[in-house]
Short mmCIF file of C-alpha atoms and ligand atoms in Angstrom, two decimals:
data_model
loop_
_atom_site.label_atom_id
_atom_site.label_comp_id
_atom_site.label_asym_id
_atom_site.label_seq_id
_atom_site.Cartn_x
_atom_site.Cartn_y
_atom_site.Cartn_z
CA MET A 710 11.89 -32.45 24.40
CA LYS A 711 8.70 -30.81 25.71
CA ASN A 712 10.77 -28.04 27.16
CA ASP A 713 12.62 -27.60 23.93
CA ASN A 714 9.30 -27.18 22.18
CA LEU A 715 8.14 -24.66 24.76
CA ILE A 716 11.32 -22.70 24.40
CA GLU A 717 10.99 -22.68 20.71
CA LYS A 718 7.47 -21.50 20.93
CA ILE A 719 8.40 -18.70 23.27
CA LYS A 720 11.32 -17.74 20.98
CA GLU A 721 8.96 -17.74 18.12
CA LYS A 722 6.50 -15.59 19.87
CA ILE A 723 9.20 -13.02 20.84
CA GLU A 724 10.62 -12.91 17.34
CA PHE A 725 7.26 -12.70 15.50
CA SER A 726 5.20 -10.65 17.94
CA ILE A 727 4.95 -7.07 16.64
CA ARG A 728 2.96 -6.34 19.66
CA LEU A 729 5.90 -7.46 22.02
CA LYS A 730 8.33 -5.57 19.93
CA LEU A 731 6.28 -2.38 19.82
CA SER A 732 5.52 -2.57 23.65
CA VAL A 733 9.33 -3.06 24.39
CA LYS A 734 10.16 -0.03 22.11
CA TYR A 735 7.49 2.19 23.78
CA ILE A 736 8.75 1.07 27.28
CA LYS A 737 12.23 1.89 26.24
CA ILE A 738 11.26 5.38 25.07
CA LEU A 739 9.32 6.00 28.12
CA VAL A 740 12.05 4.85 30.56
CA ALA A 741 14.65 6.90 28.58
CA THR A 742 12.40 10.01 28.71
CA LEU A 743 11.65 9.58 32.45
CA LEU A 744 15.34 9.00 33.18
CA ALA A 745 16.43 12.09 31.21
CA ALA A 746 13.70 14.13 33.04
CA ALA A 747 14.88 12.80 36.43
CA ILE A 748 18.47 13.44 35.66
CA GLY A 749 17.59 16.95 34.50
CA ILE A 750 15.55 17.78 37.57
CA VAL A 751 18.18 16.53 40.04
CA LEU A 752 20.99 18.33 38.23
CA VAL A 753 19.13 21.67 38.04
CA PHE A 754 18.14 21.40 41.65
CA GLY A 755 21.74 20.54 42.67
CA LEU A 756 23.36 23.28 40.65
CA ILE A 757 20.81 25.95 41.76
CA ASN A 758 21.41 24.91 45.34
CA ILE A 759 25.20 24.96 45.06
CA LYS A 760 24.97 28.43 43.51
CA GLU A 761 22.78 29.62 46.27
CA SER A 762 25.22 28.56 48.94
CA LEU A 763 28.14 30.01 47.11
CA ASP A 764 26.27 33.33 46.70
CA ALA A 765 25.06 33.23 50.31
CA ASN A 766 28.54 32.69 51.64
CA TYR A 767 29.96 35.56 49.45
CA ARG A 768 27.22 37.84 50.54
CA GLN A 769 27.80 37.11 54.17
CA ILE A 770 31.56 37.60 53.92
CA THR A 771 31.40 40.77 52.00
CA SER A 772 28.80 42.22 54.38
CA ILE A 773 31.08 41.31 57.24
CA LEU A 774 33.96 42.93 55.45
CA ASN A 775 31.87 46.09 54.87
CA GLN A 776 30.89 46.36 58.50
CA GLY A 777 34.54 45.91 59.56
CA GLN A 778 35.50 48.76 57.33
CA VAL A 779 33.06 51.06 59.03
CA LEU A 780 33.97 49.98 62.55
CA TYR A 781 37.71 49.43 62.07
CA PRO A 782 38.88 51.61 59.21
CA GLU A 783 42.52 50.61 59.53
CA GLN A 784 43.16 48.00 56.98
CA ASP A 785 43.93 44.33 57.15
CA LYS A 786 41.83 43.60 60.24
CA PHE A 787 38.93 41.40 59.70
CA PRO A 788 36.91 40.92 62.97
CA GLY A 789 33.78 38.96 62.34
CA LEU A 790 35.35 36.64 59.87
CA GLN A 791 36.54 34.40 62.64
CA ASP A 792 33.03 34.08 64.02
CA TYR A 793 31.72 33.34 60.43
CA ALA A 794 34.42 30.66 59.82
CA GLU A 795 33.77 28.91 63.14
CA GLN A 796 29.94 29.02 62.89
CA LYS A 797 29.95 27.73 59.30
CA GLN A 798 32.99 25.50 59.83
CA SER A 799 34.14 26.81 56.50
CA PRO A 800 37.63 28.31 56.08
CA VAL A 801 38.02 31.82 54.66
CA LEU A 802 41.30 33.38 53.50
CA VAL A 803 42.05 37.01 52.66
CA PHE A 804 44.95 37.98 50.31
CA ASP A 805 46.14 41.41 49.36
CA ARG A 806 46.54 42.55 45.83
CA ALA A 807 50.06 41.24 45.64
CA GLY A 808 48.89 37.73 46.75
CA ASN A 809 50.10 37.90 50.34
CA LEU A 810 48.01 36.16 52.89
CA LEU A 811 46.58 38.93 55.23
CA TRP A 812 44.14 36.77 57.24
CA GLY A 813 42.91 33.25 57.41
CA ASN A 814 41.35 31.15 60.17
CA GLN A 815 43.25 28.17 58.69
CA PRO A 816 46.28 29.72 57.08
CA GLU A 817 47.71 26.45 56.09
CA LEU A 818 44.94 26.07 53.53
CA ALA A 819 46.57 28.95 51.46
CA LYS A 820 47.97 26.26 49.19
CA TYR A 821 44.49 25.61 47.98
CA LYS A 822 44.02 29.03 46.58
CA PRO A 823 42.58 28.51 43.10
CA LYS A 824 44.46 29.85 40.20
CA SER A 825 41.33 30.48 38.28
CA TRP A 826 37.91 31.27 39.88
CA LEU A 827 36.94 27.80 41.24
CA LYS A 828 38.34 24.52 42.58
CA PHE A 829 37.22 21.43 44.39
CA VAL A 830 39.00 20.45 47.61
CA ARG A 831 38.52 17.61 49.97
CA GLN A 832 39.48 18.59 53.48
CA ASN A 833 38.84 16.83 56.73
CA GLY A 834 36.37 14.48 55.19
CA LYS A 835 34.36 17.26 53.69
CA LEU A 836 34.03 18.48 49.99
CA PHE A 837 34.52 22.13 49.52
CA ILE A 838 34.16 24.34 46.51
CA VAL A 839 36.92 27.00 46.92
CA GLN A 840 36.23 30.28 45.09
CA ASN A 841 38.74 33.01 44.45
CA LYS A 842 37.04 36.39 44.36
CA LYS A 843 38.28 39.79 43.91
CA TYR A 844 36.68 42.20 46.36
CA PRO A 845 37.33 46.02 46.08
CA LEU A 846 37.18 47.87 49.40
CA ALA A 847 38.31 51.39 50.44
CA ASN A 848 40.86 52.29 47.76
CA THR A 849 42.36 48.80 47.70
CA SER A 850 41.11 45.36 46.68
CA TYR A 851 41.39 41.99 48.18
CA GLU A 852 41.32 38.37 46.96
CA LEU A 853 38.87 36.30 48.95
CA VAL A 854 39.30 32.62 49.05
CA ILE A 855 36.02 31.23 50.21
CA PHE A 856 35.46 27.55 51.15
CA THR A 857 31.92 26.48 50.76
CA ASP A 858 30.95 23.03 52.08
CA ILE A 859 28.75 21.35 49.47
CA GLY A 860 28.25 18.27 51.49
CA PRO A 861 24.75 19.32 52.66
CA THR A 862 23.74 20.34 49.12
CA ILE A 863 24.90 16.92 47.74
CA ALA A 864 23.00 15.13 50.58
CA ALA A 865 19.79 17.11 49.82
CA THR A 866 20.22 16.48 46.07
CA SER A 867 20.67 12.81 46.51
CA LYS A 868 17.57 12.65 48.75
CA LEU A 869 15.69 14.43 46.08
CA ALA A 870 17.12 12.01 43.43
CA GLN A 871 15.81 9.07 45.52
CA ILE A 872 12.33 10.68 45.72
CA VAL A 873 12.34 11.38 42.02
CA VAL A 874 13.37 7.75 41.30
CA ILE A 875 10.52 6.44 43.48
CA VAL A 876 7.99 8.80 41.91
CA MET A 877 9.12 7.89 38.42
CA ALA A 878 9.00 4.16 39.13
CA LEU A 879 5.49 4.52 40.55
CA LEU A 880 4.51 6.48 37.36
CA LEU A 881 6.33 3.91 35.16
CA LEU A 882 4.51 0.84 36.46
CA PRO A 883 0.97 1.82 35.36
CA ALA A 884 2.31 3.36 32.14
CA ILE A 885 3.94 0.08 31.30
CA ALA A 886 0.83 -1.82 32.03
CA ALA A 887 -1.20 0.58 29.78
CA ILE A 888 1.33 0.17 26.92
CA ILE A 889 1.06 -3.59 27.17
CA GLU A 890 -2.72 -3.50 27.52
CA SER A 891 -3.18 -1.13 24.53
CA GLY A 892 -1.32 -3.44 22.21
CA LYS A 893 -3.88 -6.09 22.82
CA GLY A 894 -6.80 -4.06 21.27
CA ILE A 895 -4.72 -3.01 18.28
CA PHE A 896 -3.51 -6.46 17.31
CA ARG A 897 -6.66 -8.46 17.85
CA PRO A 898 -8.00 -7.63 14.41
CA ILE A 899 -4.69 -8.67 12.92
CA LYS A 900 -5.10 -12.10 14.73
CA ASP A 901 -8.63 -12.44 13.52
CA MET A 902 -7.53 -11.56 9.94
CA THR A 903 -4.77 -14.26 10.05
CA LYS A 904 -7.23 -16.83 11.27
CA THR A 905 -9.71 -16.01 8.42
CA VAL A 906 -7.00 -15.84 5.79
CA LYS A 907 -5.69 -19.31 6.84
CA HIS A 908 -9.17 -20.68 6.22
CA ILE A 909 -9.48 -19.38 2.75
CA SER A 910 -8.97 -22.09 0.14
CA GLU A 911 -10.32 -23.05 -3.30
CA GLU A 912 -13.40 -24.45 -1.63
CA ASN A 913 -14.42 -21.32 0.18
CA LEU A 914 -13.06 -18.50 -1.83
CA ASN A 915 -16.10 -16.56 -0.60
CA LEU A 916 -14.72 -16.03 2.79
CA ARG A 917 -14.08 -12.38 3.68
CA LEU A 918 -12.36 -10.44 6.47
CA ASN A 919 -14.56 -8.84 9.08
CA VAL A 920 -14.15 -5.09 8.71
CA SER A 921 -16.48 -3.84 11.38
CA GLY A 922 -14.25 -3.80 14.45
CA ALA A 923 -10.96 -3.04 12.88
CA GLN A 924 -8.86 0.18 13.43
CA ASP A 925 -8.56 2.64 10.47
CA GLU A 926 -5.41 1.44 8.77
CA LEU A 927 -6.34 -2.22 9.31
CA LYS A 928 -9.87 -1.57 7.97
CA GLU A 929 -8.23 -0.24 4.82
CA LEU A 930 -6.08 -3.25 4.61
CA ALA A 931 -8.99 -5.60 5.27
CA LEU A 932 -11.14 -3.78 2.68
CA THR A 933 -8.29 -3.90 0.03
CA PHE A 934 -7.87 -7.66 0.77
CA ASN A 935 -11.59 -8.28 0.46
CA GLU A 936 -11.68 -6.39 -2.88
CA MET A 937 -8.72 -8.50 -4.03
CA MET A 938 -10.54 -11.63 -3.01
CA ASN A 939 -13.63 -10.44 -4.91
CA ARG A 940 -11.54 -10.20 -7.97
CA ILE A 941 -9.87 -13.52 -7.47
CA GLU A 942 -13.17 -15.29 -6.76
CA ASP A 943 -14.80 -13.65 -9.76
CA ASN A 944 -11.95 -14.63 -11.98
CA TYR A 945 -11.87 -18.15 -10.62
CA ASN A 946 -15.45 -18.58 -11.11
CA ARG A 947 -15.32 -17.24 -14.62
CA GLN A 948 -12.48 -19.69 -15.48
CA LYS A 949 -14.58 -22.52 -14.13
CA GLN A 950 -17.55 -21.43 -16.08
CA PHE A 951 -15.36 -21.06 -19.15
CA VAL A 952 -13.94 -24.61 -18.88
CA SER A 953 -17.36 -25.97 -18.25
CA ASP A 954 -18.95 -24.03 -21.19
CA ALA A 955 -16.02 -25.01 -23.47
CA SER A 956 -16.41 -28.68 -22.66
CA HIS A 957 -20.10 -28.49 -23.18
CA GLU A 958 -19.66 -26.81 -26.57
CA LEU A 959 -17.16 -29.40 -27.70
CA ARG A 960 -19.41 -32.30 -26.62
CA THR A 961 -22.00 -31.64 -29.24
CA PRO A 962 -19.78 -32.05 -32.38
CA ILE A 963 -18.00 -35.00 -30.78
CA THR A 964 -21.31 -36.72 -29.96
CA VAL A 965 -22.44 -36.16 -33.63
CA ILE A 966 -19.19 -37.56 -35.07
CA GLN A 967 -19.36 -40.56 -32.67
CA GLY A 968 -22.96 -41.22 -33.74
CA TYR A 969 -22.14 -41.05 -37.48
CA ALA A 970 -19.11 -43.24 -36.98
CA ASP A 971 -21.31 -45.95 -35.15
CA MET A 972 -23.88 -45.70 -37.88
CA LEU A 973 -21.17 -46.16 -40.53
CA SER A 974 -19.61 -49.13 -38.85
CA ARG A 975 -22.97 -50.85 -38.47
CA TRP A 976 -24.83 -50.17 -41.82
CA GLY A 977 -23.16 -47.44 -43.81
CA LYS A 978 -20.19 -49.14 -45.32
CA ASP A 979 -22.23 -50.44 -48.26
CA ASP A 980 -24.92 -47.78 -48.43
CA PRO A 981 -23.69 -44.96 -50.59
CA ALA A 982 -26.54 -42.69 -49.27
CA ILE A 983 -25.67 -43.13 -45.65
CA LEU A 984 -21.94 -42.98 -46.47
CA ASN A 985 -22.32 -39.52 -48.17
CA GLU A 986 -24.55 -38.25 -45.40
CA ALA A 987 -22.15 -39.42 -42.63
CA ILE A 988 -19.05 -37.97 -44.45
CA SER A 989 -20.62 -34.65 -44.97
CA ALA A 990 -21.92 -34.50 -41.38
CA ILE A 991 -18.54 -35.48 -39.90
CA LYS A 992 -16.84 -32.97 -42.12
CA ASN A 993 -19.24 -30.26 -41.03
CA GLU A 994 -18.88 -31.01 -37.32
CA ALA A 995 -15.08 -31.29 -37.60
CA ALA A 996 -15.09 -27.80 -39.27
CA ASN A 997 -17.38 -26.52 -36.51
CA MET A 998 -15.05 -27.95 -33.88
CA LYS A 999 -12.02 -26.49 -35.45
CA GLU A 1000 -13.66 -23.14 -35.55
CA LEU A 1001 -14.56 -23.47 -31.86
CA ILE A 1002 -11.12 -24.56 -30.89
CA ASP A 1003 -9.55 -21.59 -32.83
CA LYS A 1004 -11.88 -19.26 -30.87
CA LEU A 1005 -11.04 -20.87 -27.54
CA LEU A 1006 -7.23 -20.67 -28.31
CA PHE A 1007 -7.64 -17.00 -29.07
CA LEU A 1008 -9.39 -16.38 -25.89
CA ALA A 1009 -6.98 -18.43 -23.87
CA ARG A 1010 -3.98 -16.61 -25.42
CA HIS A 1011 -5.63 -13.27 -24.72
CA ASP A 1012 -6.21 -14.28 -21.04
CA ASN A 1013 -2.66 -15.50 -20.65
CA ARG A 1014 -1.45 -12.31 -22.24
CA THR A 1015 0.55 -14.22 -24.75
CA PHE A 1016 -1.37 -12.69 -27.68
CA VAL A 1017 0.21 -9.94 -29.67
CA PHE A 1018 -1.28 -7.88 -32.42
CA GLU A 1019 0.90 -7.68 -35.69
CA MET A 1020 0.51 -4.02 -36.59
CA GLU A 1021 0.81 -2.81 -40.24
CA GLU A 1022 -0.41 0.02 -42.40
CA PHE A 1023 -3.18 -1.02 -44.82
CA SER A 1024 -6.17 0.31 -46.71
CA LEU A 1025 -9.31 -0.18 -44.67
CA THR A 1026 -11.43 0.71 -47.58
CA GLU A 1027 -9.99 -1.96 -49.70
CA MET A 1028 -10.48 -4.49 -46.93
CA LEU A 1029 -14.27 -3.61 -46.39
CA LEU A 1030 -14.89 -3.74 -50.15
CA ASP A 1031 -13.24 -7.26 -50.18
CA ILE A 1032 -15.48 -8.33 -47.34
CA VAL A 1033 -18.57 -6.99 -49.10
CA LYS A 1034 -17.57 -8.85 -52.32
CA GLU A 1035 -16.91 -12.06 -50.49
CA THR A 1036 -20.15 -11.87 -48.52
CA GLN A 1037 -22.11 -11.21 -51.82
CA ILE A 1038 -20.63 -14.27 -53.22
CA ILE A 1039 -21.42 -16.61 -50.41
CA ASP A 1040 -24.78 -15.10 -49.51
CA SER A 1041 -27.49 -14.47 -52.11
CA SER A 1042 -30.44 -14.44 -49.73
CA HIS A 1043 -29.81 -10.88 -48.35
CA LYS A 1044 -29.37 -7.55 -49.96
CA ILE A 1045 -25.87 -6.37 -49.17
CA SER A 1046 -25.26 -2.72 -49.70
CA TYR A 1047 -22.45 -0.36 -48.74
CA ASP A 1048 -21.52 3.35 -48.25
CA ILE A 1049 -17.80 3.33 -48.58
CA ASN A 1050 -16.80 6.48 -50.48
CA GLN A 1051 -13.43 7.55 -49.15
CA GLU A 1052 -10.01 6.07 -48.88
CA ILE A 1053 -9.05 5.47 -45.30
CA SER A 1054 -5.97 3.60 -44.28
CA LEU A 1055 -5.40 2.06 -40.84
CA PHE A 1056 -2.44 1.03 -38.73
CA ALA A 1057 -3.65 -2.07 -37.09
CA ASP A 1058 -3.45 -6.06 -37.15
CA ARG A 1059 -5.00 -6.56 -40.52
CA ASN A 1060 -6.06 -10.27 -39.97
CA ARG A 1061 -7.55 -9.57 -36.59
CA MET A 1062 -9.37 -6.54 -37.75
CA LYS A 1063 -10.86 -8.41 -40.67
CA GLN A 1064 -11.83 -11.16 -38.28
CA ALA A 1065 -13.68 -8.71 -36.04
CA ILE A 1066 -15.53 -7.11 -38.96
CA ARG A 1067 -16.37 -10.53 -40.38
CA ILE A 1068 -17.94 -11.61 -36.97
CA LEU A 1069 -20.19 -8.63 -37.14
CA MET A 1070 -21.08 -9.36 -40.79
CA ASP A 1071 -21.81 -13.05 -40.05
CA ASN A 1072 -24.02 -12.12 -37.19
CA ALA A 1073 -25.94 -9.63 -39.36
CA LEU A 1074 -26.44 -12.44 -41.86
CA LYS A 1075 -27.26 -15.00 -39.19
CA TYR A 1076 -29.84 -12.89 -37.40
CA THR A 1077 -31.53 -11.33 -40.53
CA PRO A 1078 -34.17 -13.45 -42.16
CA PRO A 1079 -33.72 -13.97 -45.94
CA GLY A 1080 -34.71 -10.96 -48.00
CA GLY A 1081 -33.43 -8.52 -45.36
CA GLU A 1082 -30.83 -5.94 -45.94
CA ILE A 1083 -27.34 -5.48 -44.56
CA ASN A 1084 -25.46 -2.21 -44.98
CA ILE A 1085 -21.74 -1.57 -44.28
CA SER A 1086 -20.56 1.99 -44.17
CA LEU A 1087 -17.21 3.78 -43.55
CA GLU A 1088 -16.87 7.32 -42.38
CA LYS A 1089 -14.86 9.70 -40.23
CA VAL A 1090 -16.62 10.97 -37.05
CA SER A 1091 -15.45 13.33 -34.41
CA LEU A 1092 -16.51 12.62 -30.81
CA GLU A 1093 -15.76 14.84 -27.74
CA ASP A 1094 -12.28 13.25 -27.08
CA ASN A 1095 -10.85 12.27 -30.50
CA ASN A 1096 -11.45 11.82 -34.13
CA TYR A 1097 -12.47 8.28 -35.18
CA THR A 1098 -12.80 6.06 -38.13
CA ALA A 1099 -16.27 4.58 -37.89
CA ILE A 1100 -17.31 1.21 -39.40
CA LYS A 1101 -21.03 0.64 -39.22
CA ILE A 1102 -22.75 -2.76 -39.86
CA LYS A 1103 -26.51 -2.30 -40.01
CA ASP A 1104 -29.12 -5.05 -40.47
CA THR A 1105 -32.81 -5.34 -40.72
CA GLY A 1106 -32.92 -8.49 -38.68
CA ILE A 1107 -34.51 -9.87 -35.51
CA GLY A 1108 -32.79 -7.28 -33.25
CA MET A 1109 -32.25 -7.55 -29.56
CA SER A 1110 -34.02 -6.66 -26.27
CA GLU A 1111 -32.51 -4.30 -23.79
CA GLU A 1112 -31.81 -7.28 -21.47
CA GLU A 1113 -30.09 -9.22 -24.29
CA LEU A 1114 -27.94 -6.31 -25.15
CA LYS A 1115 -26.51 -6.29 -21.65
CA HIS A 1116 -25.00 -9.75 -22.28
CA ILE A 1117 -24.10 -10.19 -25.96
CA PHE A 1118 -20.39 -9.44 -25.26
CA ASP A 1119 -20.21 -12.17 -22.48
CA ARG A 1120 -18.54 -15.39 -23.51
CA PHE A 1121 -20.90 -18.28 -24.58
CA TYR A 1122 -23.87 -15.92 -24.29
CA ARG A 1123 -26.55 -16.63 -26.96
CA ALA A 1124 -29.83 -14.65 -26.81
CA ASP A 1125 -31.88 -17.37 -28.31
CA GLN A 1126 -30.11 -20.66 -27.55
CA SER A 1127 -31.91 -22.85 -30.06
CA ARG A 1128 -31.84 -20.36 -32.99
CA ALA A 1129 -28.09 -19.44 -32.50
CA LYS A 1130 -27.09 -23.04 -32.10
CA GLU A 1131 -28.88 -23.97 -35.20
CA LYS A 1132 -26.97 -21.19 -37.06
CA GLY A 1133 -23.74 -22.62 -35.76
CA GLY A 1134 -23.04 -19.92 -33.06
CA HIS A 1135 -21.12 -20.62 -29.84
CA GLY A 1136 -21.72 -17.20 -28.30
CA LEU A 1137 -17.97 -16.34 -28.63
CA GLY A 1138 -17.95 -14.15 -31.71
CA LEU A 1139 -18.76 -10.78 -30.06
CA ALA A 1140 -16.47 -11.49 -27.04
CA ILE A 1141 -13.57 -11.97 -29.47
CA ALA A 1142 -14.58 -8.95 -31.64
CA LYS A 1143 -14.58 -6.81 -28.44
CA ILE A 1144 -11.16 -7.96 -27.48
CA ILE A 1145 -9.77 -7.15 -30.90
CA ILE A 1146 -11.37 -3.70 -30.96
CA LEU A 1147 -10.42 -2.79 -27.44
CA GLY A 1148 -6.92 -4.07 -28.19
CA HIS A 1149 -6.70 -1.38 -30.83
CA GLN A 1150 -7.83 1.31 -28.26
CA GLY A 1151 -11.14 1.35 -30.16
CA LYS A 1152 -14.79 1.22 -28.94
CA ILE A 1153 -17.64 -1.00 -30.00
CA LYS A 1154 -21.26 0.24 -29.81
CA VAL A 1155 -24.57 -1.35 -30.49
CA ARG A 1156 -28.02 0.03 -31.19
CA SER A 1157 -30.75 -2.55 -31.60
CA LYS A 1158 -34.53 -3.08 -31.01
CA LYS A 1159 -36.30 -6.34 -30.93
CA GLY A 1160 -37.73 -6.92 -34.40
CA ALA A 1161 -36.31 -3.79 -35.80
CA GLY A 1162 -32.80 -4.70 -36.70
CA SER A 1163 -29.37 -3.83 -35.13
CA GLU A 1164 -26.55 -1.52 -35.84
CA PHE A 1165 -22.94 -2.32 -34.63
CA THR A 1166 -20.37 0.51 -34.85
CA ILE A 1167 -16.69 0.00 -34.53
CA LEU A 1168 -14.90 3.28 -33.60
CA LEU A 1169 -11.14 3.33 -34.12
CA PRO A 1170 -9.16 6.39 -32.84
CA GLU A 1171 -7.05 8.44 -35.36
CA LYS A 1172 -4.58 9.26 -32.61
CA VAL A 1173 -3.82 6.69 -29.97
P1 LIG B 1194 -22.93 -16.25 -31.79
O1 LIG B 1194 -21.82 -17.16 -32.22
O2 LIG B 1194 -24.00 -17.08 -31.05
O3 LIG B 1194 -23.56 -15.41 -32.83
P2 LIG B 1194 -21.95 -13.92 -30.75
O4 LIG B 1194 -21.06 -13.64 -29.55
O5 LIG B 1194 -21.45 -13.47 -32.02
O6 LIG B 1194 -22.24 -15.38 -30.67
O7 LIG B 1194 -23.31 -13.19 -30.37
C1 LIG B 1194 -23.90 -13.30 -29.24
C2 LIG B 1194 -25.47 -13.23 -29.34
O8 LIG B 1194 -25.81 -11.88 -29.67
C3 LIG B 1194 -26.05 -14.02 -30.43
O9 LIG B 1194 -26.33 -15.31 -29.94
C4 LIG B 1194 -27.29 -13.35 -30.77
O10 LIG B 1194 -28.36 -13.68 -29.92
C5 LIG B 1194 -26.96 -11.86 -30.43
N1 LIG B 1194 -26.54 -11.11 -31.70
C6 LIG B 1194 -25.36 -10.78 -32.15
N2 LIG B 1194 -25.40 -10.09 -33.31
C7 LIG B 1194 -26.71 -9.88 -33.60
C8 LIG B 1194 -27.50 -9.35 -34.59
N3 LIG B 1194 -26.94 -8.60 -35.59
N4 LIG B 1194 -28.90 -9.26 -34.57
C9 LIG B 1194 -29.49 -9.97 -33.46
N5 LIG B 1194 -28.85 -10.63 -32.57
C10 LIG B 1194 -27.49 -10.52 -32.55
#
């Protein structure tokens, strides 16, 4: 059982170890290269040697023949060849042009005369290369059949082969060791990374890979992974914060409703004043809760990407004039003016666009003390990259500081907690308005100064 485990472990190591696979691959390449080099060296050496001995024999024989021609001008006598053949122990045959044997120290070997220029012959335990060479001499020409013993060359070549093999093996051992060793350094960062990644869980999303010692490509991988973890952690924290903020917001109306329900059950049933107060408070809080839940649903759908805009062509001018009229009816404590002088139509989600503009109008009303002025205007503007339809909502209210401006589009952010809460704000309005405007490829800009009012501008591109 234990053995089985061990074998399994080794198998797994072999199968999954890139380092091992790479080392084996490199070693194979190295061995193949060295082998090819060795074969090449031995072959070239052997062939050069054989050619050398063939040439040497031919040169020696033709020089003997040339000398004989000077000393014994009468043809077909080849003194000197006998000495050569005996000394070299290599047979020589001389044929005339018609192919008749003129001379040979071993005439019986005439049968080995090659038809073409070369032939291998095994004779008396020796391996010969037999050459058939034409040799012109004194108005005639001969066919020389020269036997060259290649035994010594083969012996020398095989000796060389042995030396080459030993040298290569000696070279190979440190090279293999170096390959195996080099893998260690390269893959250590991967091992460290795996270890760290294994430890990352919901509880410690802040763990990051160490990028200091890694190699270049691994460093990039580690950096990319860390960036991904930053995003995941950020998102996770935001989700957590969102759930906690949402629960917190829902607690207040529920507590109020619960309180009134208790009060009613104890004393309110028969007291019309308490009854009326409780009913109107419960209604209010229920409406407040419904509004909050609608906002949360919108954000959740946006985050899940299940939200779709229903696009249509409509008159923006008409819509803004409607909003002005509605606002004037429900709010008589502010002066509401407008500069809407041209007909502009829009291709957008009508209801969502109205919702976004309403959010800005409601904020202007909420954060402008009674008697203040709110102006809504519509115009075409041209910025560096496109032509835009600009909707401006300007108030003379409490304004915002630079620090507050940085956060007003964050979910659940309220610059002045108590004041906003008292006005029924959840800190979600601007976050939703921003999603709607950006969803229409638009921009939203704010200019504001503490105590000096605010101006929100929605820019919607003419060409998307
Ligand atoms: P809320 O529901 O609290 O109004 P919003 O997301 O609409 O939430 O706004 C976020 C915060 O931005 C508000 O709490 C308020 O402090 C500030 N704010 C928004 N509009 C204005 C404005 N016109 N004037 C001053 N402060 C504003």
